[in-house]
């Protein structure tokens, strides 16, 4: 048993990134352990977790398990959790209640609790003390060890908690079962060293560590061979890519090399404004296959609050970067994240955020009420604003964000734009896909267009999506 420890989780040494290539193995004894058995996986949180779930799925299938969507049918239930805000946390605990209920009639189900919540000291302890029926608690650093843990759990029927509060390494050679045949997530780095004062991620994911350029490029080249149209380069702070590798190679270099693989579309998330360089902007502008879309989290429009958040930029610096991007990358859409109700945010600070949103007119924004995370510096800062007031601020902000989302979408009406058609839409038997600028489009089109980038004429626009029709064959 290994329990997480908050103090170890925040430790950062100067040790170099270690890359391990041969750690993942499925012993012959368990290669067929999942024959005629089913697993289901519930994923919460960011793209990083979505991609981890693709790894976990592949590992389960290496042990002959078959995926199912329905908990009632599953022999193994996996919760891949997120710790970013209290409501992510509550959703997972609700789901755990459902699993417990199911176990009352089917007690041979194996439950696996993994992801960022497992890395939290208090959660792991709670799982140990109050949820001893959860078979495996596994952190974010040791997914590749799942076969070993599963074999042990099946044989011993005892709870095993294996969570390590370490800086972490890079593991190559972990299999992946991708959800899409057209778009792929590609990790370029893990962890984060920014330690924004509100954020749990540096504690749950370890230090910032980059994959080697050649490993990333080779993965993308393979994806091109397999017919993939789009890659999204993933990391908590992709702009800092390479800084831990002691090689003279940056995110701008990586973007250029990935673009040169000739994959049709390159995207990347998430960009911290602090590490965004002019070189990067130039490369994005230079290559047609790097999409004109940037997610540029603002967090707050008040320089005072930004300082308290530890974001390392002022409102003015952010604006300068924003306008440089808009000037150098024609047609670039920019989205953002904003937190309201950070400790000490006054009405005036909130109005700074509102003013900035009015000025920058984002294409879209993800907005959140600040949620204290245990162990982070902000969680002990004085906070005098009531929840009611924070909810009011969120509502005011959302109204504005929606207004500008629609305003930006309206510019697309009757225009023709390229869309990668990727699957069925939720609405009226249509297909859906995204424009190069990351606008969601629902399209009445034949299934023969699936996986293709086609020209689509926009016939109607809404706040969150658009409708369109294919105009060429
Ligand atoms: N690495 C990314 C963000 C990852 S978390 C970046 O730096 O931009 C995604 C978003 O969740 C953040 O941008 C922030 O807006 C929000 N978030 C993170 N911690 C939060 C907290 N404690 N309370 C509310 N929102 C939070
Ligand atoms: Fe969290 Fe800040 Fe790191 Fe983003 S950059 S993951 S907000 S600590
Ligand atoms: Fe959540 Fe962990 Fe991602 S806390 S947002 S799943 S890195």
GROMACS .gro file of C-alpha atoms in nm, residues 213-452:
model
  240
  213UNK     CA    1   1.075   1.536  -2.975
  214UNK     CA    2   1.147   1.222  -3.178
  215UNK     CA    3   0.897   1.015  -2.975
  216UNK     CA    4   0.626   1.273  -3.041
  217UNK     CA    5   0.706   1.313  -3.412
  218UNK     CA    6   0.715   0.935  -3.461
  219UNK     CA    7   0.376   0.902  -3.295
  220UNK     CA    8   0.231   1.170  -3.524
  221UNK     CA    9   0.388   1.008  -3.833
  222UNK     CA   10   0.226   0.677  -3.739
  223UNK     CA   11  -0.107   0.853  -3.697
  224UNK     CA   12  -0.072   1.002  -4.046
  225UNK     CA   13  -0.005   0.653  -4.181
  226UNK     CA   14  -0.315   0.525  -4.007
  227UNK     CA   15  -0.522   0.794  -4.177
  228UNK     CA   16  -0.570   1.035  -3.888
  229UNK     CA   17  -0.659   1.389  -3.992
  230UNK     CA   18  -0.599   1.578  -3.671
  231UNK     CA   19  -0.370   1.570  -3.369
  232UNK     CA   20  -0.406   1.773  -3.052
  233UNK     CA   21  -0.080   1.813  -2.865
  234UNK     CA   22  -0.157   1.782  -2.496
  235UNK     CA   23  -0.006   1.927  -2.181
  236UNK     CA   24  -0.108   2.149  -1.888
  237UNK     CA   25   0.123   2.416  -2.015
  238UNK     CA   26   0.236   2.316  -2.363
  239UNK     CA   27   0.417   2.641  -2.430
  240UNK     CA   28   0.682   2.540  -2.175
  241UNK     CA   29   0.752   2.226  -2.378
  242UNK     CA   30   1.119   2.123  -2.381
  243UNK     CA   31   1.236   2.347  -2.100
  244UNK     CA   32   1.310   2.046  -1.880
  245UNK     CA   33   1.498   1.852  -2.145
  246UNK     CA   34   1.826   2.043  -2.163
  247UNK     CA   35   1.810   2.055  -2.539
  248UNK     CA   36   1.781   2.360  -2.752
  249UNK     CA   37   1.432   2.279  -2.871
  250UNK     CA   38   1.111   2.469  -2.794
  251UNK     CA   39   0.738   2.447  -2.849
  252UNK     CA   40   0.787   2.653  -3.166
  253UNK     CA   41   1.031   2.391  -3.297
  254UNK     CA   42   0.797   2.110  -3.207
  255UNK     CA   43   0.497   2.278  -3.373
  256UNK     CA   44   0.700   2.322  -3.690
  257UNK     CA   45   0.818   1.959  -3.693
  258UNK     CA   46   0.467   1.829  -3.627
  259UNK     CA   47   0.331   2.051  -3.906
  260UNK     CA   48   0.594   1.907  -4.140
  261UNK     CA   49   0.456   1.555  -4.093
  262UNK     CA   50   0.175   1.685  -4.315
  263UNK     CA   51  -0.101   1.579  -4.081
  264UNK     CA   52  -0.402   1.782  -4.198
  265UNK     CA   53  -0.469   1.957  -3.869
  266UNK     CA   54  -0.252   2.038  -3.567
  267UNK     CA   55  -0.401   2.173  -3.246
  268UNK     CA   56  -0.257   2.215  -2.898
  269UNK     CA   57  -0.385   2.273  -2.541
  270UNK     CA   58  -0.331   2.441  -2.300
  271UNK     CA   59  -0.131   2.758  -2.354
  272UNK     CA   60  -0.019   2.950  -2.051
  273UNK     CA   61   0.025   3.315  -2.158
  274UNK     CA   62   0.355   3.341  -1.970
  275UNK     CA   63   0.540   3.096  -2.199
  276UNK     CA   64   0.378   3.205  -2.528
  277UNK     CA   65   0.657   3.326  -2.757
  278UNK     CA   66   0.661   3.531  -3.075
  279UNK     CA   67   0.836   3.237  -3.242
  280UNK     CA   68   0.531   3.025  -3.169
  281UNK     CA   69   0.295   3.281  -3.317
  282UNK     CA   70   0.511   3.303  -3.630
  283UNK     CA   71   0.509   2.925  -3.677
  284UNK     CA   72   0.133   2.903  -3.626
  285UNK     CA   73   0.088   3.178  -3.885
  286UNK     CA   74   0.330   3.015  -4.128
  287UNK     CA   75   0.179   2.666  -4.148
  288UNK     CA   76  -0.169   2.618  -4.290
  289UNK     CA   77  -0.209   2.291  -4.106
  290UNK     CA   78  -0.162   2.451  -3.763
  291UNK     CA   79  -0.515   2.557  -3.680
  292UNK     CA   80  -0.595   2.924  -3.618
  293UNK     CA   81  -0.737   2.856  -3.276
  294UNK     CA   82  -0.584   2.927  -2.938
  295UNK     CA   83  -0.716   2.856  -2.592
  296UNK     CA   84  -0.556   3.127  -2.382
  297UNK     CA   85  -0.671   3.110  -2.019
  298UNK     CA   86  -0.711   3.456  -1.866
  299UNK     CA   87  -0.842   3.360  -1.518
  300UNK     CA   88  -0.904   3.721  -1.416
  301UNK     CA   89  -0.904   4.067  -1.573
  302UNK     CA   90  -0.767   4.226  -1.256
  303UNK     CA   91  -0.389   4.252  -1.228
  304UNK     CA   92  -0.422   4.249  -0.850
  305UNK     CA   93  -0.607   3.916  -0.856
  306UNK     CA   94  -0.375   3.774  -1.124
  307UNK     CA   95  -0.086   3.845  -0.888
  308UNK     CA   96  -0.262   3.668  -0.601
  309UNK     CA   97  -0.329   3.377  -0.835
  310UNK     CA   98   0.041   3.354  -0.917
  311UNK     CA   99  -0.030   3.380  -1.290
  312UNK     CA  100   0.289   3.580  -1.369
  313UNK     CA  101   0.129   3.828  -1.611
  314UNK     CA  102  -0.063   4.151  -1.579
  315UNK     CA  103  -0.379   4.249  -1.759
  316UNK     CA  104  -0.169   4.467  -1.992
  317UNK     CA  105   0.075   4.187  -2.077
  318UNK     CA  106  -0.212   3.952  -2.152
  319UNK     CA  107  -0.376   4.209  -2.379
  320UNK     CA  108  -0.052   4.267  -2.566
  321UNK     CA  109  -0.018   3.895  -2.636
  322UNK     CA  110  -0.383   3.869  -2.738
  323UNK     CA  111  -0.348   4.149  -2.993
  324UNK     CA  112  -0.019   4.010  -3.127
  325UNK     CA  113  -0.191   3.678  -3.193
  326UNK     CA  114  -0.489   3.847  -3.359
  327UNK     CA  115  -0.261   4.058  -3.573
  328UNK     CA  116  -0.021   3.786  -3.685
  329UNK     CA  117  -0.267   3.495  -3.727
  330UNK     CA  118  -0.550   3.603  -3.954
  331UNK     CA  119  -0.891   3.469  -3.859
  332UNK     CA  120  -0.759   3.327  -3.530
  333UNK     CA  121  -1.027   3.241  -3.277
  334UNK     CA  122  -0.939   3.272  -2.912
  335UNK     CA  123  -1.115   3.111  -2.618
  336UNK     CA  124  -1.040   3.138  -2.249
  337UNK     CA  125  -1.098   3.022  -1.890
  338UNK     CA  126  -1.212   3.263  -1.621
  339UNK     CA  127  -1.250   3.213  -1.246
  340UNK     CA  128  -1.485   3.440  -1.050
  341UNK     CA  129  -1.488   3.482  -0.674
  342UNK     CA  130  -1.119   3.421  -0.612
  343UNK     CA  131  -1.036   3.517  -0.249
  344UNK     CA  132  -1.022   3.896  -0.222
  345UNK     CA  133  -1.194   3.962  -0.557
  346UNK     CA  134  -1.384   4.287  -0.505
  347UNK     CA  135  -1.666   4.426  -0.715
  348UNK     CA  136  -1.403   4.648  -0.879
  349UNK     CA  137  -1.178   4.352  -0.964
  350UNK     CA  138  -1.475   4.171  -1.112
  351UNK     CA  139  -1.550   4.477  -1.322
  352UNK     CA  140  -1.194   4.467  -1.454
  353UNK     CA  141  -1.274   4.117  -1.580
  354UNK     CA  142  -1.601   4.237  -1.734
  355UNK     CA  143  -1.425   4.531  -1.901
  356UNK     CA  144  -1.160   4.303  -2.047
  357UNK     CA  145  -1.419   4.057  -2.179
  358UNK     CA  146  -1.602   4.351  -2.338
  359UNK     CA  147  -1.280   4.459  -2.501
  360UNK     CA  148  -1.145   4.121  -2.618
  361UNK     CA  149  -1.479   3.963  -2.717
  362UNK     CA  150  -1.375   3.600  -2.680
  363UNK     CA  151  -1.506   3.336  -2.916
  364UNK     CA  152  -1.596   3.131  -2.611
  365UNK     CA  153  -1.505   3.103  -2.244
  366UNK     CA  154  -1.524   2.838  -1.976
  367UNK     CA  155  -1.619   3.010  -1.654
  368UNK     CA  156  -1.595   2.881  -1.299
  369UNK     CA  157  -1.665   2.986  -0.944
  370UNK     CA  158  -1.344   2.956  -0.746
  371UNK     CA  159  -1.332   2.629  -0.556
  372UNK     CA  160  -1.084   2.597  -0.266
  373UNK     CA  161  -0.853   2.297  -0.308
  374UNK     CA  162  -0.694   2.156   0.003
  375UNK     CA  163  -0.320   2.211   0.025
  376UNK     CA  164  -0.311   2.500  -0.223
  377UNK     CA  165  -0.204   2.848  -0.103
  378UNK     CA  166  -0.533   3.011  -0.207
  379UNK     CA  167  -0.736   2.774   0.009
  380UNK     CA  168  -0.615   2.955   0.321
  381UNK     CA  169  -0.653   3.308   0.183
  382UNK     CA  170  -0.920   3.525   0.340
  383UNK     CA  171  -1.241   3.517   0.139
  384UNK     CA  172  -1.524   3.750   0.235
  385UNK     CA  173  -1.746   3.722  -0.069
  386UNK     CA  174  -2.065   3.521  -0.023
  387UNK     CA  175  -2.148   3.229  -0.250
  388UNK     CA  176  -2.462   3.411  -0.353
  389UNK     CA  177  -2.256   3.707  -0.471
  390UNK     CA  178  -2.017   3.476  -0.658
  391UNK     CA  179  -2.309   3.306  -0.833
  392UNK     CA  180  -2.436   3.648  -0.935
  393UNK     CA  181  -2.096   3.739  -1.079
  394UNK     CA  182  -2.083   3.412  -1.270
  395UNK     CA  183  -2.430   3.474  -1.417
  396UNK     CA  184  -2.334   3.829  -1.522
  397UNK     CA  185  -2.014   3.704  -1.682
  398UNK     CA  186  -2.183   3.414  -1.860
  399UNK     CA  187  -2.440   3.644  -2.013
  400UNK     CA  188  -2.162   3.851  -2.161
  401UNK     CA  189  -1.961   3.551  -2.279
  402UNK     CA  190  -2.269   3.413  -2.456
  403UNK     CA  191  -2.333   3.747  -2.620
  404UNK     CA  192  -1.984   3.757  -2.771
  405UNK     CA  193  -1.993   3.388  -2.867
  406UNK     CA  194  -2.301   3.461  -3.077
  407UNK     CA  195  -2.150   3.786  -3.206
  408UNK     CA  196  -1.840   3.599  -3.328
  409UNK     CA  197  -2.042   3.314  -3.475
  410UNK     CA  198  -2.255   3.559  -3.672
  411UNK     CA  199  -1.950   3.650  -3.880
  412UNK     CA  200  -1.965   3.294  -4.020
  413UNK     CA  201  -2.321   3.316  -4.152
  414UNK     CA  202  -2.339   3.225  -4.526
  415UNK     CA  203  -1.959   3.180  -4.537
  416UNK     CA  204  -1.791   2.859  -4.649
  417UNK     CA  205  -1.551   2.700  -4.404
  418UNK     CA  206  -1.354   2.373  -4.379
  419UNK     CA  207  -1.498   2.119  -4.134
  420UNK     CA  208  -1.358   1.783  -4.028
  421UNK     CA  209  -1.667   1.566  -4.011
  422UNK     CA  210  -1.615   1.337  -3.720
  423UNK     CA  211  -1.935   1.166  -3.611
  424UNK     CA  212  -2.307   1.174  -3.551
  425UNK     CA  213  -2.453   1.487  -3.399
  426UNK     CA  214  -2.687   1.487  -3.099
  427UNK     CA  215  -2.937   1.671  -3.314
  428UNK     CA  216  -3.183   1.556  -3.582
  429UNK     CA  217  -2.984   1.277  -3.745
  430UNK     CA  218  -2.709   1.510  -3.851
  431UNK     CA  219  -2.332   1.475  -3.853
  432UNK     CA  220  -2.103   1.707  -3.660
  433UNK     CA  221  -1.754   1.843  -3.685
  434UNK     CA  222  -1.536   2.143  -3.609
  435UNK     CA  223  -1.412   2.426  -3.826
  436UNK     CA  224  -1.041   2.507  -3.831
  437UNK     CA  225  -1.127   2.776  -3.574
  438UNK     CA  226  -1.294   2.516  -3.346
  439UNK     CA  227  -1.654   2.609  -3.408
  440UNK     CA  228  -1.897   2.320  -3.368
  441UNK     CA  229  -2.105   2.266  -3.683
  442UNK     CA  230  -2.405   2.034  -3.725
  443UNK     CA  231  -2.445   1.924  -4.083
  444UNK     CA  232  -2.704   1.732  -4.280
  445UNK     CA  233  -2.466   1.520  -4.481
  446UNK     CA  234  -2.408   1.173  -4.609
  447UNK     CA  235  -2.201   0.937  -4.394
  448UNK     CA  236  -1.951   0.907  -4.679
  449UNK     CA  237  -1.808   1.237  -4.553
  450UNK     CA  238  -1.711   1.091  -4.214
  451UNK     CA  239  -1.343   1.150  -4.145
  452UNK     CA  240  -1.310   1.401  -4.428
   0.00000   0.00000   0.00000
